[in-house]
Tab-separated table of C-alpha atoms and ligand atoms in Angstrom:
chain	number	residue	atom	x	y	z
A	27	MET	CA	-4.100	12.074	30.047
A	28	GLY	CA	-1.045	10.382	30.451
A	29	ILE	CA	-1.328	6.629	32.520
A	30	GLU	CA	-0.920	8.862	35.732
A	31	GLU	CA	-3.724	10.667	35.889
A	32	GLN	CA	-6.248	6.984	34.583
A	33	GLY	CA	-5.146	6.031	37.769
A	34	GLY	CA	-6.693	2.256	37.150
A	35	GLN	CA	-4.922	-0.645	38.903
A	36	LYS	CA	-3.987	-2.201	35.438
A	37	ALA	CA	-3.405	1.436	34.556
A	38	ALA	CA	-0.684	1.727	36.881
A	39	ALA	CA	1.286	-0.907	36.100
A	40	ILE	CA	2.827	-0.866	32.421
A	41	ALA	CA	5.244	-0.946	32.936
A	42	PRO	CA	6.803	3.206	31.704
A	43	ALA	CA	8.931	3.495	28.522
A	44	THR	CA	11.886	5.438	29.698
A	45	GLY	CA	15.335	4.418	28.296
A	46	LYS	CA	15.995	2.860	24.401
A	47	LEU	CA	14.047	0.612	22.203
A	48	GLY	CA	16.455	-1.109	20.283
A	49	VAL	CA	14.535	-2.431	17.346
A	50	MET	CA	16.216	-5.146	15.360
A	51	VAL	CA	14.871	-5.493	11.943
A	52	VAL	CA	15.755	-8.882	9.963
A	53	GLY	CA	16.217	-8.017	5.914
A	54	LEU	CA	17.505	-3.822	5.579
A	55	GLY	CA	15.918	-3.916	2.069
A	56	ALA	CA	12.636	-1.166	0.440
A	57	VAL	CA	10.534	-1.748	4.065
A	58	ALA	CA	13.107	-1.748	6.422
A	59	THR	CA	15.273	1.338	4.954
A	60	THR	CA	11.527	3.431	4.205
A	61	MET	CA	10.872	3.027	7.692
A	62	ILE	CA	14.201	4.189	9.081
A	63	ALA	CA	14.811	7.281	7.631
A	64	GLY	CA	11.088	7.807	7.924
A	65	VAL	CA	11.516	7.728	11.597
A	66	GLU	CA	15.128	10.239	11.551
A	67	ALA	CA	13.393	12.748	9.028
A	68	VAL	CA	11.160	12.940	11.515
A	69	ARG	CA	12.292	13.055	14.704
A	70	ARG	CA	14.173	15.928	12.333
A	71	GLY	CA	11.258	17.636	12.178
A	72	LEU	CA	11.874	17.643	7.798
A	73	ALA	CA	8.446	15.468	7.538
A	74	LYS	CA	5.477	13.913	9.214
A	75	PRO	CA	4.857	10.574	9.877
A	76	ILE	CA	1.357	10.121	8.034
A	77	GLY	CA	0.369	6.160	7.907
A	78	SER	CA	1.724	5.943	11.242
A	79	LEU	CA	-1.258	5.991	13.327
A	80	THR	CA	0.679	5.072	16.818
A	81	GLN	CA	2.178	9.351	16.001
A	82	MET	CA	-1.413	10.351	14.221
A	83	GLY	CA	-3.557	8.984	15.562
A	84	THR	CA	-6.329	10.225	18.584
A	85	ILE	CA	-8.000	8.220	20.878
A	86	ARG	CA	-11.665	9.251	21.974
A	87	LEU	CA	-12.384	8.866	25.346
A	88	GLY	CA	-15.908	8.258	27.226
A	89	LYS	CA	-18.909	9.319	25.375
A	90	ARG	CA	-19.547	11.290	21.547
A	91	THR	CA	-20.148	15.439	24.595
A	92	ASP	CA	-16.864	14.672	26.237
A	93	ASN	CA	-14.756	15.879	23.718
A	94	THR	CA	-12.376	13.953	24.723
A	95	SER	CA	-10.488	12.892	21.669
A	96	PRO	CA	-5.914	12.741	23.309
A	97	LEU	CA	-3.793	11.178	21.275
A	98	ILE	CA	-2.468	7.587	21.344
A	99	LYS	CA	0.674	8.186	21.723
A	100	ASP	CA	-0.641	10.775	24.713
A	101	PHE	CA	-3.281	7.993	26.246
A	102	VAL	CA	-0.872	4.835	26.036
A	103	PRO	CA	3.590	5.469	27.747
A	104	LEU	CA	4.602	4.466	23.808
A	105	ALA	CA	8.651	4.778	23.579
A	106	LYS	CA	9.188	8.136	22.054
A	107	LEU	CA	10.598	8.439	17.875
A	108	ASP	CA	13.995	9.408	19.475
A	109	ASP	CA	14.708	6.626	21.674
A	110	VAL	CA	13.878	4.772	18.955
A	111	ALA	CA	17.282	3.057	18.111
A	112	PHE	CA	17.597	0.599	14.731
A	113	THR	CA	20.388	-2.037	14.016
A	114	GLY	CA	19.521	-5.590	11.864
A	115	TRP	CA	20.281	-8.100	9.493
A	116	ASP	CA	20.727	-8.356	5.512
A	117	ILE	CA	22.373	-10.662	3.392
A	118	PHE	CA	24.309	-7.986	1.371
A	119	GLU	CA	26.456	-5.872	3.175
A	120	ASP	CA	25.308	-2.617	2.489
A	121	ASN	CA	24.412	-0.056	5.090
A	122	VAL	CA	21.209	1.267	5.568
A	123	TYR	CA	21.985	4.862	3.169
A	124	GLU	CA	23.131	2.430	0.796
A	125	ALA	CA	20.123	0.296	0.672
A	126	ALA	CA	17.790	2.904	0.602
A	127	ALA	CA	19.946	4.190	-2.828
A	128	HIS	CA	19.508	0.670	-3.863
A	129	ALA	CA	15.854	0.643	-3.368
A	130	GLN	CA	14.720	3.846	-5.038
A	131	VAL	CA	11.883	4.980	-2.175
A	132	LEU	CA	12.730	8.473	-0.762
A	133	ASP	CA	14.612	10.722	-3.287
A	134	GLU	CA	17.894	12.356	-3.556
A	135	LYS	CA	17.760	15.347	-1.312
A	136	THR	CA	15.951	13.284	1.158
A	137	LEU	CA	17.990	11.022	1.758
A	138	ALA	CA	21.091	12.922	1.157
A	139	GLN	CA	19.753	15.299	4.985
A	140	LEU	CA	19.426	11.763	6.098
A	141	LYS	CA	22.781	10.031	4.663
A	142	PRO	CA	25.634	10.303	8.144
A	143	PHE	CA	23.337	8.950	10.528
A	144	LEU	CA	20.909	6.041	8.094
A	145	GLU	CA	25.126	5.381	6.682
A	146	THR	CA	25.995	4.422	11.443
A	147	ILE	CA	23.851	1.767	10.833
A	148	LYS	CA	25.268	-1.408	9.224
A	149	PRO	CA	23.962	-4.235	8.897
A	150	LEU	CA	24.799	-8.026	11.043
A	151	PRO	CA	25.245	-11.546	8.410
A	152	ALA	CA	21.945	-13.126	8.318
A	153	VAL	CA	20.937	-16.211	8.479
A	154	PHE	CA	20.109	-17.460	4.604
A	155	ASP	CA	19.978	-20.760	2.985
A	156	GLN	CA	18.170	-19.820	-1.257
A	157	TYR	CA	16.875	-23.281	-1.055
A	158	TYR	CA	14.379	-20.411	1.204
A	159	VAL	CA	13.622	-17.589	-1.237
A	160	LYS	CA	15.161	-18.257	-4.931
A	161	ARG	CA	15.683	-16.019	-6.653
A	162	LEU	CA	18.558	-14.461	-3.738
A	163	ASN	CA	22.064	-15.310	-3.176
A	164	GLY	CA	23.109	-13.694	-0.387
A	165	THR	CA	26.783	-12.560	0.423
A	166	HIS	CA	26.646	-11.206	4.413
A	167	VAL	CA	25.886	-14.715	5.702
A	168	LYS	CA	26.733	-16.919	9.290
A	169	LYS	CA	27.777	-19.067	8.779
A	170	GLY	CA	27.723	-22.525	11.371
A	171	LYS	CA	27.378	-26.487	12.008
A	172	ASN	CA	24.140	-26.975	12.268
A	173	LYS	CA	20.635	-24.724	12.258
A	174	ARG	CA	20.495	-25.132	16.418
A	175	ASP	CA	23.623	-23.123	15.777
A	176	LEU	CA	22.952	-20.415	13.741
A	177	ALA	CA	19.736	-19.617	16.346
A	178	GLU	CA	22.764	-19.492	19.457
A	179	GLN	CA	24.115	-16.818	16.664
A	180	VAL	CA	21.244	-14.906	15.769
A	181	ARG	CA	20.350	-15.197	19.829
A	182	ALA	CA	24.193	-13.578	20.568
A	183	ASP	CA	23.781	-10.447	17.962
A	184	ILE	CA	20.350	-9.617	20.764
A	185	GLN	CA	22.063	-10.124	23.364
A	186	ALA	CA	25.571	-7.699	22.080
A	187	PHE	CA	22.367	-5.224	20.899
A	188	LYS	CA	20.442	-5.367	24.773
A	189	LYS	CA	23.497	-4.131	26.374
A	190	THR	CA	22.813	-0.432	24.411
A	191	VAL	CA	19.816	-0.320	24.798
A	192	ASP	CA	17.091	-0.958	27.729
A	193	ARG	CA	14.507	-3.228	25.580
A	194	VAL	CA	14.310	-4.882	21.998
A	195	VAL	CA	11.723	-6.128	19.476
A	196	MET	CA	12.571	-7.528	16.919
A	197	ILE	CA	10.628	-7.277	12.858
A	198	TRP	CA	11.039	-9.370	9.855
A	199	ALA	CA	10.851	-7.508	6.876
A	200	ALA	CA	12.975	-9.829	4.976
A	201	SER	CA	11.752	-11.568	2.027
A	202	THR	CA	9.167	-13.603	1.595
A	203	GLU	CA	10.571	-17.431	2.131
A	204	ILE	CA	9.132	-20.557	-0.188
A	205	PHE	CA	6.006	-21.900	1.196
A	206	ILE	CA	5.583	-24.027	3.270
A	207	GLU	CA	3.355	-26.330	6.157
A	208	PRO	CA	4.135	-27.119	9.170
A	209	THR	CA	5.090	-30.701	10.197
A	210	ALA	CA	5.365	-31.818	13.420
A	211	VAL	CA	8.481	-29.890	13.648
A	212	HIS	CA	5.699	-26.988	14.505
A	213	GLN	CA	4.163	-28.626	17.179
A	214	SER	CA	6.026	-28.730	19.971
A	215	ILE	CA	8.832	-26.704	21.407
A	216	GLU	CA	10.981	-29.505	21.998
A	217	ALA	CA	10.470	-30.828	18.412
A	218	PHE	CA	11.225	-27.231	17.479
A	219	GLU	CA	14.830	-27.386	18.807
A	220	ALA	CA	15.002	-31.259	17.789
A	221	GLY	CA	14.466	-30.131	14.860
A	222	LEU	CA	16.669	-26.773	14.462
A	223	GLU	CA	19.701	-30.429	16.179
A	224	ALA	CA	18.990	-32.159	13.161
A	225	ASN	CA	18.966	-28.559	10.393
A	226	ASP	CA	15.259	-30.059	9.735
A	227	ILE	CA	14.630	-28.827	6.595
A	228	ALA	CA	11.082	-27.070	7.747
A	229	ILE	CA	13.002	-24.601	9.325
A	230	SER	CA	13.638	-21.809	7.570
A	231	PRO	CA	15.574	-18.481	8.805
A	232	SER	CA	12.700	-16.896	9.272
A	233	GLN	CA	11.969	-19.096	12.140
A	234	ILE	CA	15.761	-19.531	13.153
A	235	TYR	CA	15.284	-15.768	13.672
A	236	ALA	CA	12.351	-15.600	15.799
A	237	TYR	CA	12.873	-18.702	17.590
A	238	ALA	CA	15.641	-16.226	18.740
A	239	ALA	CA	14.129	-13.746	19.660
A	240	LEU	CA	10.832	-15.570	21.560
A	241	SER	CA	13.920	-17.322	23.849
A	242	GLU	CA	14.720	-14.102	24.793
A	243	GLY	CA	12.239	-12.603	25.893
A	244	VAL	CA	11.661	-10.528	22.187
A	245	PRO	CA	8.414	-9.727	21.060
A	246	PHE	CA	8.105	-10.668	16.866
A	247	ALA	CA	6.480	-9.258	13.559
A	248	ASN	CA	6.331	-10.432	11.367
A	249	GLY	CA	5.885	-8.234	7.780
A	250	ALA	CA	5.978	-10.979	5.392
A	251	PRO	CA	4.058	-14.089	4.488
A	252	ASN	CA	6.373	-16.651	5.811
A	253	LEU	CA	5.179	-19.804	8.219
A	254	THR	CA	6.789	-18.316	11.146
A	255	VAL	CA	5.190	-17.074	14.099
A	256	ASP	CA	2.302	-19.533	13.906
A	257	THR	CA	2.983	-22.214	14.935
A	258	PRO	CA	1.934	-24.530	17.976
A	259	ALA	CA	6.275	-24.302	18.803
A	260	MET	CA	6.701	-19.995	18.563
A	261	VAL	CA	3.021	-19.627	20.791
A	262	GLU	CA	3.839	-21.771	23.324
A	263	LEU	CA	7.267	-20.128	22.953
A	264	SER	CA	6.510	-15.808	23.022
A	265	LYS	CA	3.049	-17.075	26.056
A	266	ARG	CA	6.857	-18.786	28.143
A	267	ASN	CA	8.922	-16.381	27.542
A	268	ALA	CA	6.147	-12.827	27.959
A	269	ALA	CA	6.989	-12.489	23.890
A	270	PRO	CA	4.464	-10.908	22.124
A	271	ILE	CA	3.746	-12.083	18.526
A	272	CYS	CA	1.011	-11.437	16.208
A	273	GLY	CA	0.430	-12.275	12.360
A	274	LYS	CA	2.303	-11.979	9.280
A	275	ASP	CA	1.471	-10.210	6.499
A	276	PHE	CA	1.932	-6.220	6.465
A	277	LYS	CA	-1.610	-5.494	5.109
A	278	THR	CA	-0.963	-2.005	2.852
A	279	GLY	CA	-2.414	-1.916	-0.446
A	280	GLN	CA	-4.446	-4.322	-2.022
A	281	THR	CA	-5.684	-6.145	0.666
A	282	MET	CA	-5.786	-3.109	2.627
A	283	MET	CA	-9.240	-2.180	0.180
A	284	LYS	CA	-10.472	-5.530	-0.105
A	285	THR	CA	-11.360	-5.844	3.423
A	286	VAL	CA	-12.626	-2.448	3.429
A	287	LEU	CA	-14.682	-3.017	1.189
A	288	ALA	CA	-15.109	-6.304	1.457
A	289	PRO	CA	-17.465	-5.597	4.891
A	290	ALA	CA	-19.450	-2.857	3.066
A	291	PHE	CA	-20.936	-4.954	0.498
A	292	LYS	CA	-21.317	-8.157	3.151
A	293	ALA	CA	-23.062	-5.085	5.223
A	294	ARG	CA	-25.861	-4.087	3.101
A	295	MET	CA	-26.368	-7.970	1.714
A	296	LEU	CA	-24.911	-7.584	-1.610
A	297	GLY	CA	-23.988	-10.652	-3.125
A	298	VAL	CA	-20.421	-11.418	-4.750
A	299	LYS	CA	-19.749	-13.409	-7.476
A	300	GLY	CA	-16.437	-12.288	-8.327
A	301	TRP	CA	-13.093	-10.904	-7.592
A	302	PHE	CA	-10.161	-10.868	-9.901
A	303	SER	CA	-6.610	-8.705	-8.549
A	304	THR	CA	-3.933	-8.016	-9.776
A	305	ASN	CA	-0.829	-6.380	-9.774
A	306	ILE	CA	2.713	-4.824	-11.309
A	307	LEU	CA	5.410	-4.139	-9.709
A	308	GLY	CA	8.772	-3.740	-10.384
A	309	ASN	CA	11.259	-3.817	-6.377
A	310	ARG	CA	13.626	-6.748	-4.924
A	311	ASP	CA	9.692	-8.133	-3.345
A	312	GLY	CA	8.574	-8.112	-6.921
A	313	GLU	CA	11.493	-9.420	-8.352
A	314	VAL	CA	11.549	-12.097	-5.172
A	315	LEU	CA	7.175	-12.804	-6.293
A	316	ASP	CA	8.239	-14.284	-9.480
A	317	ASP	CA	9.270	-17.142	-8.260
A	318	PRO	CA	6.082	-19.722	-7.916
A	319	GLN	CA	7.254	-20.955	-5.046
A	320	SER	CA	8.028	-17.738	-2.770
A	321	PHE	CA	4.283	-16.548	-5.019
A	322	LYS	CA	2.335	-18.870	-3.451
A	323	THR	CA	3.411	-17.567	0.381
A	324	LYS	CA	1.614	-14.357	-0.458
A	325	GLU	CA	-0.961	-16.475	-2.186
A	326	GLU	CA	-2.042	-17.925	0.458
A	327	SER	CA	-1.416	-15.179	2.558
A	328	LYS	CA	-3.732	-13.449	0.069
A	329	LEU	CA	-6.675	-14.882	-0.591
A	330	GLY	CA	-7.505	-14.863	2.936
A	331	SER	CA	-9.549	-13.065	3.424
A	332	LEU	CA	-12.304	-12.393	1.710
A	333	ASP	CA	-13.318	-15.692	2.948
A	334	TYR	CA	-13.787	-15.160	6.436
A	335	ILE	CA	-14.891	-11.642	5.557
A	336	PHE	CA	-18.035	-12.614	3.633
A	337	GLN	CA	-18.599	-16.508	5.363
A	338	PRO	CA	-19.944	-18.539	2.676
A	339	GLU	CA	-21.489	-20.568	5.571
A	340	LEU	CA	-23.668	-18.352	6.994
A	341	TYR	CA	-24.610	-16.234	3.419
A	342	PRO	CA	-24.636	-18.801	0.700
A	343	ASP	CA	-27.100	-17.774	-1.830
A	344	LEU	CA	-24.456	-14.258	-1.742
A	345	TYR	CA	-21.295	-15.866	-1.344
A	346	LYS	CA	-21.131	-19.032	-1.838
A	347	ASP	CA	-19.373	-19.798	-5.192
A	348	LEU	CA	-17.458	-16.570	-5.605
A	349	TYR	CA	-14.276	-16.928	-7.541
A	350	HIS	CA	-11.276	-15.196	-6.146
A	351	LYS	CA	-8.336	-15.398	-8.669
A	352	ILE	CA	-4.692	-12.935	-7.217
A	353	ARG	CA	-1.542	-12.180	-10.254
A	354	ILE	CA	1.460	-10.491	-9.489
A	355	ASN	CA	3.377	-9.967	-12.259
A	356	TYR	CA	6.780	-9.302	-11.852
A	357	TYR	CA	7.566	-5.470	-14.031
A	358	PRO	CA	10.776	-3.456	-13.112
A	359	PRO	CA	9.598	-0.522	-15.023
A	360	ARG	CA	6.953	0.420	-11.681
A	361	GLY	CA	10.085	0.012	-9.108
A	362	ASP	CA	8.085	0.507	-5.841
A	363	GLU	CA	4.887	2.645	-7.550
A	364	LYS	CA	2.847	-0.750	-7.837
A	365	GLU	CA	-0.165	-0.048	-9.223
A	366	ALA	CA	-2.727	-2.708	-9.375
A	367	TRP	CA	-6.546	-3.563	-10.145
A	368	ASP	CA	-9.419	-5.243	-8.994
A	369	ASN	CA	-12.694	-6.296	-10.991
A	370	ILE	CA	-15.173	-6.935	-8.433
A	371	ASP	CA	-18.743	-8.634	-9.458
A	372	ILE	CA	-20.615	-8.625	-7.922
A	373	PHE	CA	-25.069	-8.345	-7.506
A	374	GLY	CA	-27.507	-7.175	-6.135
A	375	TRP	CA	-31.521	-6.792	-4.701
A	376	LEU	CA	-33.446	-10.202	-7.037
A	377	GLY	CA	-30.495	-11.053	-8.011
A	378	TYR	CA	-29.357	-7.957	-10.667
A	379	PRO	CA	-25.008	-7.954	-11.533
A	380	MET	CA	-22.980	-4.810	-11.087
A	381	GLN	CA	-19.083	-4.365	-11.456
A	382	ILE	CA	-16.980	-2.451	-9.697
A	383	LYS	CA	-13.042	-1.702	-10.565
A	384	VAL	CA	-10.421	-0.373	-8.335
A	385	ASN	CA	-6.913	1.195	-9.473
A	386	PHE	CA	-4.750	1.436	-6.691
A	387	LEU	CA	-1.424	2.911	-7.863
A	388	CYS	CA	0.529	2.435	-5.446
A	389	ARG	CA	3.902	3.085	-3.213
A	390	ASP	CA	4.477	-0.477	-1.234
A	391	SER	CA	7.082	0.362	0.535
A	392	ILE	CA	5.637	4.433	1.560
A	393	LEU	CA	2.053	2.646	3.002
A	394	ALA	CA	3.966	-0.120	4.358
A	395	ALA	CA	7.065	1.234	6.473
A	396	PRO	CA	4.055	3.566	8.954
A	397	ILE	CA	2.985	0.055	9.807
A	398	ALA	CA	6.175	-1.512	10.426
A	399	LEU	CA	7.025	1.146	13.375
A	400	ASP	CA	3.773	1.048	14.524
A	401	LEU	CA	4.054	-2.635	14.690
A	402	VAL	CA	7.173	-2.047	17.188
A	403	LEU	CA	6.051	0.184	18.841
A	404	PHE	CA	3.078	-1.677	19.766
A	405	LEU	CA	4.653	-5.400	20.730
A	406	ASP	CA	7.166	-2.875	23.354
A	407	LEU	CA	4.211	-1.799	25.350
A	408	ALA	CA	2.621	-4.497	24.676
A	409	LYS	CA	5.316	-6.548	26.870
A	410	ARG	CA	5.192	-3.661	29.205
A	411	THR	CA	1.669	-4.782	29.690
A	412	PRO	CA	1.127	-7.217	32.370
A	413	SER	CA	-2.518	-8.292	31.049
A	414	LEU	CA	-0.502	-8.342	27.525
A	415	ARG	CA	2.859	-9.654	28.039
A	416	SER	CA	1.843	-13.560	28.463
A	417	ILE	CA	-0.634	-14.297	26.464
A	418	GLY	CA	0.864	-14.964	23.048
A	419	ILE	CA	-0.810	-13.422	20.160
A	420	GLN	CA	-2.097	-10.003	20.292
A	421	GLU	CA	-4.923	-10.158	18.142
A	422	TRP	CA	-5.370	-6.573	18.657
A	423	LEU	CA	-3.194	-6.117	16.310
A	424	SER	CA	-4.644	-7.806	13.586
A	425	PHE	CA	-5.567	-4.516	12.117
A	426	TYR	CA	-1.612	-3.964	10.694
A	427	LEU	CA	-1.490	-7.654	8.299
A	428	LYS	CA	-3.076	-10.038	5.771
A	429	SER	CA	-2.778	-12.627	7.945
A	430	PRO	CA	-4.221	-12.099	11.374
A	431	GLN	CA	-3.186	-14.555	14.057
A	432	SER	CA	-6.318	-16.497	16.233
A	433	ALA	CA	-6.629	-18.314	19.394
A	434	PRO	CA	-7.073	-22.117	18.103
A	435	GLY	CA	-10.161	-22.726	16.889
A	436	LEU	CA	-10.718	-19.133	16.774
A	437	TYR	CA	-11.622	-17.544	12.795
A	438	PRO	CA	-9.667	-14.293	11.934
A	439	GLU	CA	-10.995	-11.028	12.218
A	440	HIS	CA	-10.431	-9.267	8.846
A	441	ASP	CA	-12.587	-6.356	7.907
A	442	LEU	CA	-10.602	-3.247	8.918
A	443	PHE	CA	-13.215	-1.666	10.933
A	444	ILE	CA	-14.017	-4.250	13.885
A	445	GLN	CA	-9.943	-4.080	13.863
A	446	SER	CA	-9.758	-0.930	14.438
A	447	MET	CA	-11.785	-0.527	17.143
A	448	LYS	CA	-9.959	-3.412	18.709
A	449	LEU	CA	-7.417	-2.486	19.070
A	450	LYS	CA	-8.586	1.042	20.228
A	451	ASN	CA	-10.980	-0.585	23.081
A	452	THR	CA	-7.642	-2.309	23.832
A	453	LEU	CA	-6.086	0.860	24.222
A	454	ARG	CA	-8.686	1.584	26.999
A	455	HIS	CA	-8.451	-1.475	28.400
A	456	ILE	CA	-4.412	-1.635	29.004
A	457	MET	CA	-5.275	1.578	30.255
A	458	GLY	CA	-8.278	1.035	32.946
A	459	ALA	CA	-10.789	3.514	30.505
A	460	ASP	CA	-13.863	2.414	29.437
A	461	LEU	CA	-14.639	0.763	25.807
A	462	ILE	CA	-17.261	1.975	23.484
A	463	THR	CA	-19.662	0.075	22.220
A	464	HIS	CA	-21.057	2.627	19.404
A	465	LEU	CA	-24.913	1.904	21.893
A	466	GLY	CA	-25.237	5.469	22.293
A	467	LEU	CA	-28.566	5.567	23.605
A	468	GLU	CA	-27.923	7.057	27.499
A	469	TYR	CA	-28.279	10.313	24.843
A	470	TYR	CA	-31.721	9.918	24.519
A	471	ASP	CA	-32.517	9.475	27.419
B	524	NAD	N1	5.748	-3.734	0.869
B	524	NAD	C1	4.385	-3.330	1.192
B	524	NAD	O1	3.555	-2.797	1.262
B	524	NAD	C2	4.771	-4.903	1.406
B	524	NAD	C3	3.329	-5.413	1.840
B	524	NAD	C4	3.024	-6.161	2.727
B	524	NAD	C5	4.352	-7.859	2.982
B	524	NAD	N2	5.489	-7.131	2.010
B	524	NAD	C6	6.236	-7.813	2.683
B	524	NAD	O2	7.915	-7.239	3.448
B	524	NAD	C7	9.229	-7.666	3.097
B	524	NAD	C8	9.533	-6.390	2.763
B	524	NAD	O3	9.827	-6.239	1.532
B	524	NAD	P1	10.782	-5.298	0.577
B	524	NAD	O4	9.913	-4.140	-0.334
B	524	NAD	O5	11.738	-4.287	2.480
B	524	NAD	O6	11.358	-5.460	0.119
B	524	NAD	P2	12.732	-6.283	-0.356
B	524	NAD	O7	13.585	-6.957	-1.195
B	524	NAD	O8	13.265	-4.806	-0.211
B	524	NAD	O9	13.584	-5.664	0.984
B	524	NAD	C9	14.149	-7.443	1.533
B	524	NAD	C10	15.637	-7.351	2.128
B	524	NAD	O10	15.897	-8.885	2.671
B	524	NAD	C11	16.643	-8.650	2.579
B	524	NAD	N3	16.867	-10.722	3.499
B	524	NAD	C12	15.991	-11.723	2.423
B	524	NAD	N4	16.036	-12.349	3.257
B	524	NAD	C13	17.144	-12.434	4.822
B	524	NAD	C14	17.343	-12.821	4.969
B	524	NAD	N5	17.404	-13.842	5.712
B	524	NAD	N6	17.816	-12.493	6.092
B	524	NAD	C15	18.348	-10.853	6.994
B	524	NAD	N7	17.938	-10.277	5.472
B	524	NAD	C16	17.190	-11.274	3.951
B	524	NAD	C17	17.007	-9.074	1.781
B	524	NAD	O11	18.574	-8.958	0.997
B	524	NAD	C18	16.204	-7.775	1.048
B	524	NAD	O12	17.866	-6.181	1.522
B	524	NAD	C19	8.489	-8.475	1.780
B	524	NAD	O13	8.821	-10.146	2.532
B	524	NAD	C20	7.181	-8.646	1.286
B	524	NAD	O14	6.561	-9.548	0.428
B	524	NAD	C21	5.667	-6.116	2.027
């Protein structure tokens, strides 16, 4: 069913996804190159877009007895993969083929088939300062008299790209920056702009890209845990310029599992005393996270989910004393093939203890690439949807993120299945279809 057949007022008002969607990726590393190469592989029919809800997911409409479950991409007007064009920035000059080869996520045979296309995508010089990512030393970087000047240069890059495509979305898939707490400079657009002029230390490169994108009316997604658009200044700018934003940090492996398991324990009123999570990881991301200040940013993002899911203030007997510990160990031999272990100490009836062990042998970028693609396609949809484009935070995209962003005073929803329901109901809502509550009493009338 397409928008025309929906007939609803809201549905008719969504602008169609005609023409090219330009995707500007900050950081052409493992995740970004795996996404770009994957999109090209799918376009050529070499592989399937496994892990991508926008490409493979269906959405039920109406009653269970109606048997109507179109593909999401046929239900909402998403950009087609054939219409997606990529560009990006990196602190190294490698083109996407070279960067993908360096990342060693995809095999040589696959990359060789895609080489002519991947070689055409060459990074623009980046906004970078080693103060914010200690373990990297960039050579392909912009120079400017202050941070305002750098933001203007990124805006010029966006404007130039806009001339070659019809719409633009930006996504941060660059390294995790050091932990930064919001300061006065993040409280309003005016304070932020003054901070850019004054080279305020609390303004990191990711914030400069985000400011440039939002100023140009371009939606922005943040795949890393840095403080970037989760500030009052950026929320205001997002609303003012109808440039949608969402939370941060791709929810891929261990945290995805956490936000599946924790809701199950809570649903069954099982207590949790301890949750120890450790990882070994050998890619460049692992190297960057080996720096304590970047790790702190990641740790904060990974820690958040359990507290919100368990609501210890509502269930003190079950979760008040939970000890939650997270470790990430840089271990080069494993490359992108991360291994995660979780030991969960739970307790049941009358307080009797039990244990659960999870050992996830995953591939970091294989999990993250479809998430990056979906975020880009859904943010572009939000930008074309009148009821979404000017609300700023797209909470319905929490599904993809370790640190969902929500309205001030509203706790974020971390439970993966509530997030999935929220996402699908948002799609039904914007298309003028009935929401699904799972009540189901009508079947027993
Ligand atoms: N793969 C996952 O499962 C996953 C999950 C959650 C979050 N992330 C986050 O996604 C990000 C990307 O991960 P990755 O494995 O691709 O890392 P990566 O190190 O392979 O790639 C990051 C790239 O960003 C570049 N870069 C760094 N600072 C930059 C800047 N200021 N401007 C432009 N480019 C810059 C680096 O040169 C590098 O090429 C990381 O922050 C990581 O923490 C990944």
